[in-house]
Coordinates of C-alpha atoms and ligand atoms in Angstrom, one line a residue:
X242 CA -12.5 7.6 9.0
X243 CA -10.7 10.5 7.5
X244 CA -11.8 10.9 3.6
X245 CA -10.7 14.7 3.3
X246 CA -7.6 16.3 5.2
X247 CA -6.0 20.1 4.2
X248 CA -2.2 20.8 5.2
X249 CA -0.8 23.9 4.5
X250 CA 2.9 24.0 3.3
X251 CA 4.5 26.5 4.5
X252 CA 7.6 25.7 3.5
X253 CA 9.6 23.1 1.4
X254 CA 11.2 21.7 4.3
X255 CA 7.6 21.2 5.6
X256 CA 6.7 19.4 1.8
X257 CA 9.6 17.0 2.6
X258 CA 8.3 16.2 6.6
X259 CA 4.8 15.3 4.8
X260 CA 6.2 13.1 2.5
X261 CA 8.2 11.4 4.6
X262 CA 5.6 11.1 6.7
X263 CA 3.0 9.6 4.0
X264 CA 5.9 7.0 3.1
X265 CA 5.8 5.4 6.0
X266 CA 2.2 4.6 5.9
X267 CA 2.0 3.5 2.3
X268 CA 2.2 0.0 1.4
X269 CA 2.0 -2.2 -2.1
X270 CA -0.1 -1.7 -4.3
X271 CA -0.7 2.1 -3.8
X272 CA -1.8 4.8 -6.5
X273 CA -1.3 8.3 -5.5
X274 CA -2.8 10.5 -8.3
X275 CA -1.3 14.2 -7.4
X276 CA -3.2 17.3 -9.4
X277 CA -2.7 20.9 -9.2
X278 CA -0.7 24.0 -11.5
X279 CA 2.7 24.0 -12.5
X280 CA 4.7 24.5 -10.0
X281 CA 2.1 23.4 -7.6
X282 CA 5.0 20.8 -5.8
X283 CA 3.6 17.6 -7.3
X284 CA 7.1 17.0 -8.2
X285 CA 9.1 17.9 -5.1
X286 CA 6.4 16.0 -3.0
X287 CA 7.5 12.7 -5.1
X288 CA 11.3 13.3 -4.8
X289 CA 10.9 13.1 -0.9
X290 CA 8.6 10.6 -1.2
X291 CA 10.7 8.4 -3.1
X292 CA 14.2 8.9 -0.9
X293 CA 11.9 8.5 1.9
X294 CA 11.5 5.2 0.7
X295 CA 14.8 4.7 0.2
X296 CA 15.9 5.6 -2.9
X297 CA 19.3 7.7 -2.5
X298 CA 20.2 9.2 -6.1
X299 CA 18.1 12.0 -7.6
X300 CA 14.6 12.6 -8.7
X301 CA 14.4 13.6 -12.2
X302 CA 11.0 14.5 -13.3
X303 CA 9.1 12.3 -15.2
X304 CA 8.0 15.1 -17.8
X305 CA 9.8 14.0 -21.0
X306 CA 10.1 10.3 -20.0
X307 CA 6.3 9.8 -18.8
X308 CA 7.3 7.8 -16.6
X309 CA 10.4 7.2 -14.2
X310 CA 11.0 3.8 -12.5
X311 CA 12.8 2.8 -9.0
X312 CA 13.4 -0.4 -7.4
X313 CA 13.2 -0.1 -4.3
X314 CA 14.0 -4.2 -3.5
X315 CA 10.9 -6.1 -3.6
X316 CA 8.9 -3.1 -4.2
X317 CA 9.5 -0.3 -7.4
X318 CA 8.0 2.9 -7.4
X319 CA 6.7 4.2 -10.7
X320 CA 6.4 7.7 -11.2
X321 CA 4.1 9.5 -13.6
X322 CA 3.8 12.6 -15.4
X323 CA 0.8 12.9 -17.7
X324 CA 1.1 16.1 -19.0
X325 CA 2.4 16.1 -22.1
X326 CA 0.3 13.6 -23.3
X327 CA -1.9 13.7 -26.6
X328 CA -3.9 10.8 -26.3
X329 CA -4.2 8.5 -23.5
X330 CA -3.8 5.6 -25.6
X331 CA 0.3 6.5 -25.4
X332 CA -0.2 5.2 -21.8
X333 CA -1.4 1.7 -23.3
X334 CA 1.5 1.7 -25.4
X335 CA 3.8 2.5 -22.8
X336 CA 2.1 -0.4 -21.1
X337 CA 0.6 1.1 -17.6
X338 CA -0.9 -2.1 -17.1
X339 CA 2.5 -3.8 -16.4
X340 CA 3.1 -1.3 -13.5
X341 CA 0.2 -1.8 -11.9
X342 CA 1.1 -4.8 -9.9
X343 CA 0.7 -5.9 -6.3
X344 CA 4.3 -4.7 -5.0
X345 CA 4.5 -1.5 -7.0
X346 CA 3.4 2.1 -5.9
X347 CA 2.3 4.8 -8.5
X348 CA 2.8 8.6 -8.3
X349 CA 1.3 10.1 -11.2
X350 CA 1.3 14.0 -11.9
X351 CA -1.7 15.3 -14.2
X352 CA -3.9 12.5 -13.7
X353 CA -7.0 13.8 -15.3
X354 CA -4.8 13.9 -18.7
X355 CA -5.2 10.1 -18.9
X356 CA -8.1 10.1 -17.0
X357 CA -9.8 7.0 -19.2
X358 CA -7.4 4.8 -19.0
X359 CA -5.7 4.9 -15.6
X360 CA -7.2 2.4 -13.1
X361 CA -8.4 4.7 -9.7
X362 CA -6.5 6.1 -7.2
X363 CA -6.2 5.3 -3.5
X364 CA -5.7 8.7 -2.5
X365 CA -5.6 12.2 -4.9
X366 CA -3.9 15.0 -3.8
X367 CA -4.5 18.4 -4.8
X368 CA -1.7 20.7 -4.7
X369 CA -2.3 24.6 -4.9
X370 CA 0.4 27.4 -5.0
X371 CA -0.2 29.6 -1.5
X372 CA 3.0 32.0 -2.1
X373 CA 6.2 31.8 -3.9
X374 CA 6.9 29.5 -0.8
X375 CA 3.9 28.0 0.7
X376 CA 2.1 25.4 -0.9
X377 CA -1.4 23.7 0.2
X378 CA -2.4 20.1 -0.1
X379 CA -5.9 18.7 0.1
X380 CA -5.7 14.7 0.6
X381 CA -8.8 13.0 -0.8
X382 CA -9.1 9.4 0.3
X383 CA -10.7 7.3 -2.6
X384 CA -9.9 3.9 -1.3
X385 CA -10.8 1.9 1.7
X386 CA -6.9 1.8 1.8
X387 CA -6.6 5.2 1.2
X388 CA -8.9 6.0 3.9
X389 CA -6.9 4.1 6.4
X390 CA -3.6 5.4 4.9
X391 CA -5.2 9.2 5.2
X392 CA -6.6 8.8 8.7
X393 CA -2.8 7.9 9.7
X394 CA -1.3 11.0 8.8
X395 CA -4.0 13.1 10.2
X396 CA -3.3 11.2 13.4
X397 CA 0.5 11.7 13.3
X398 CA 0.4 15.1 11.6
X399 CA -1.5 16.6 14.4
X400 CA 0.6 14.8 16.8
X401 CA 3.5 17.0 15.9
Ligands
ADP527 P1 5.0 20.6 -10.1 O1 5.6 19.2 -10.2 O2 3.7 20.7 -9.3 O3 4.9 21.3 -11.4 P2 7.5 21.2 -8.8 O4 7.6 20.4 -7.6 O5 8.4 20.8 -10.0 O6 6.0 21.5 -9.3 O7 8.0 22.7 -8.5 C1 7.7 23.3 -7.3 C2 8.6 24.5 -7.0 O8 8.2 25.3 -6.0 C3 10.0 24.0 -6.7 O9 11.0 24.8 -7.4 C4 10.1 24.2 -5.2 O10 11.4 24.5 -4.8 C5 9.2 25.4 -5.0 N1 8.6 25.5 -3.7 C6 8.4 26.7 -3.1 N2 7.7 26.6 -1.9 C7 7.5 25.2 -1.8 C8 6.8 24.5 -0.8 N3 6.2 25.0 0.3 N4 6.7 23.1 -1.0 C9 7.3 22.6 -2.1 N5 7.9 23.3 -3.1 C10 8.0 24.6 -3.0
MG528 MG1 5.9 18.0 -12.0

């Protein structure tokens, strides 16, 4: 079983393939925590990963908001940007505890800002900037889920 898998970016076009191709392979309830530098493409990753699911207006990110909700049908997507915040409790107040539920995927940007009081991740990603137009992503699998989910993109990634 996969628990650590690198993909260079080498392109946005190739950040929206990847996403597109986690999507499919990501079923409720799912955490995603996704690290790395400003600019890194934690956000552009989530916007393709969020149409991909089927979501057709834009992606806003979730900087000022904290977080940014879809309903996708039976299943919602909540996305997450930590980074502007003081003190995790604001994430108890916000009430991350409702989102967490068994049809509901989470994206969340700047985990280790909240690092107390989110629950763990399935998979964390760690974004890096390459050039001003590659990127590099190394998955971790965390999860037993995330493991399986991980080892299914290897598989179709190297496929290609
Ligand atoms: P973050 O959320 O990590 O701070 P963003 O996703 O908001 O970063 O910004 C990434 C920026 O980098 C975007 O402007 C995007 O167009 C650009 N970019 C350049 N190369 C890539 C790439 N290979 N993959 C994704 N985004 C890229
Ligand atoms: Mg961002």
């Amino acid at each position: 079983m996969a628990q650590k898998y690198q993909i260079n970016l080498v392109n946005e076009n190739t950040t929206a393939r990847l996403a597109q191709c986690v999507a499919q392979f990501i079923k409720p309830p799912f955490i995603i925590y996704l690290s790395g530098d400003l600019g890194a493409a934690k956000t552009t990753f989530s916007r393709y990963f969020i149409q991909a699911r089927g979501h057709s207006g834009p992606v806003k990110s979730p900087t000022f908001t904290i977080v940014e909700p879809y309903e996708l049908g039976d299943e919602c997507i909540f996305h997450f940007d930590c980074y502007r915040i003081q003190d995790p409790e604001e994430l108890e107040y916000l009430g991350i505890r409702d989102y967490i539920t068994s049809e509901s995927i989470c994206l969340i940007e700047w985990p280790e800002r909240a690092a107390n009081v989110l629950p763990p991740c399935d998979i964390h990603a760690m974004f890096r900037v390459i050039t001003s137009t590659e990127r590099s992503v190394i998955w971790h699998a965390v999860s037993a889920q995330g493991q399986i989910v991980l080892q299914q993109l290897k598989n179709q990634w190297e496929d290609k």
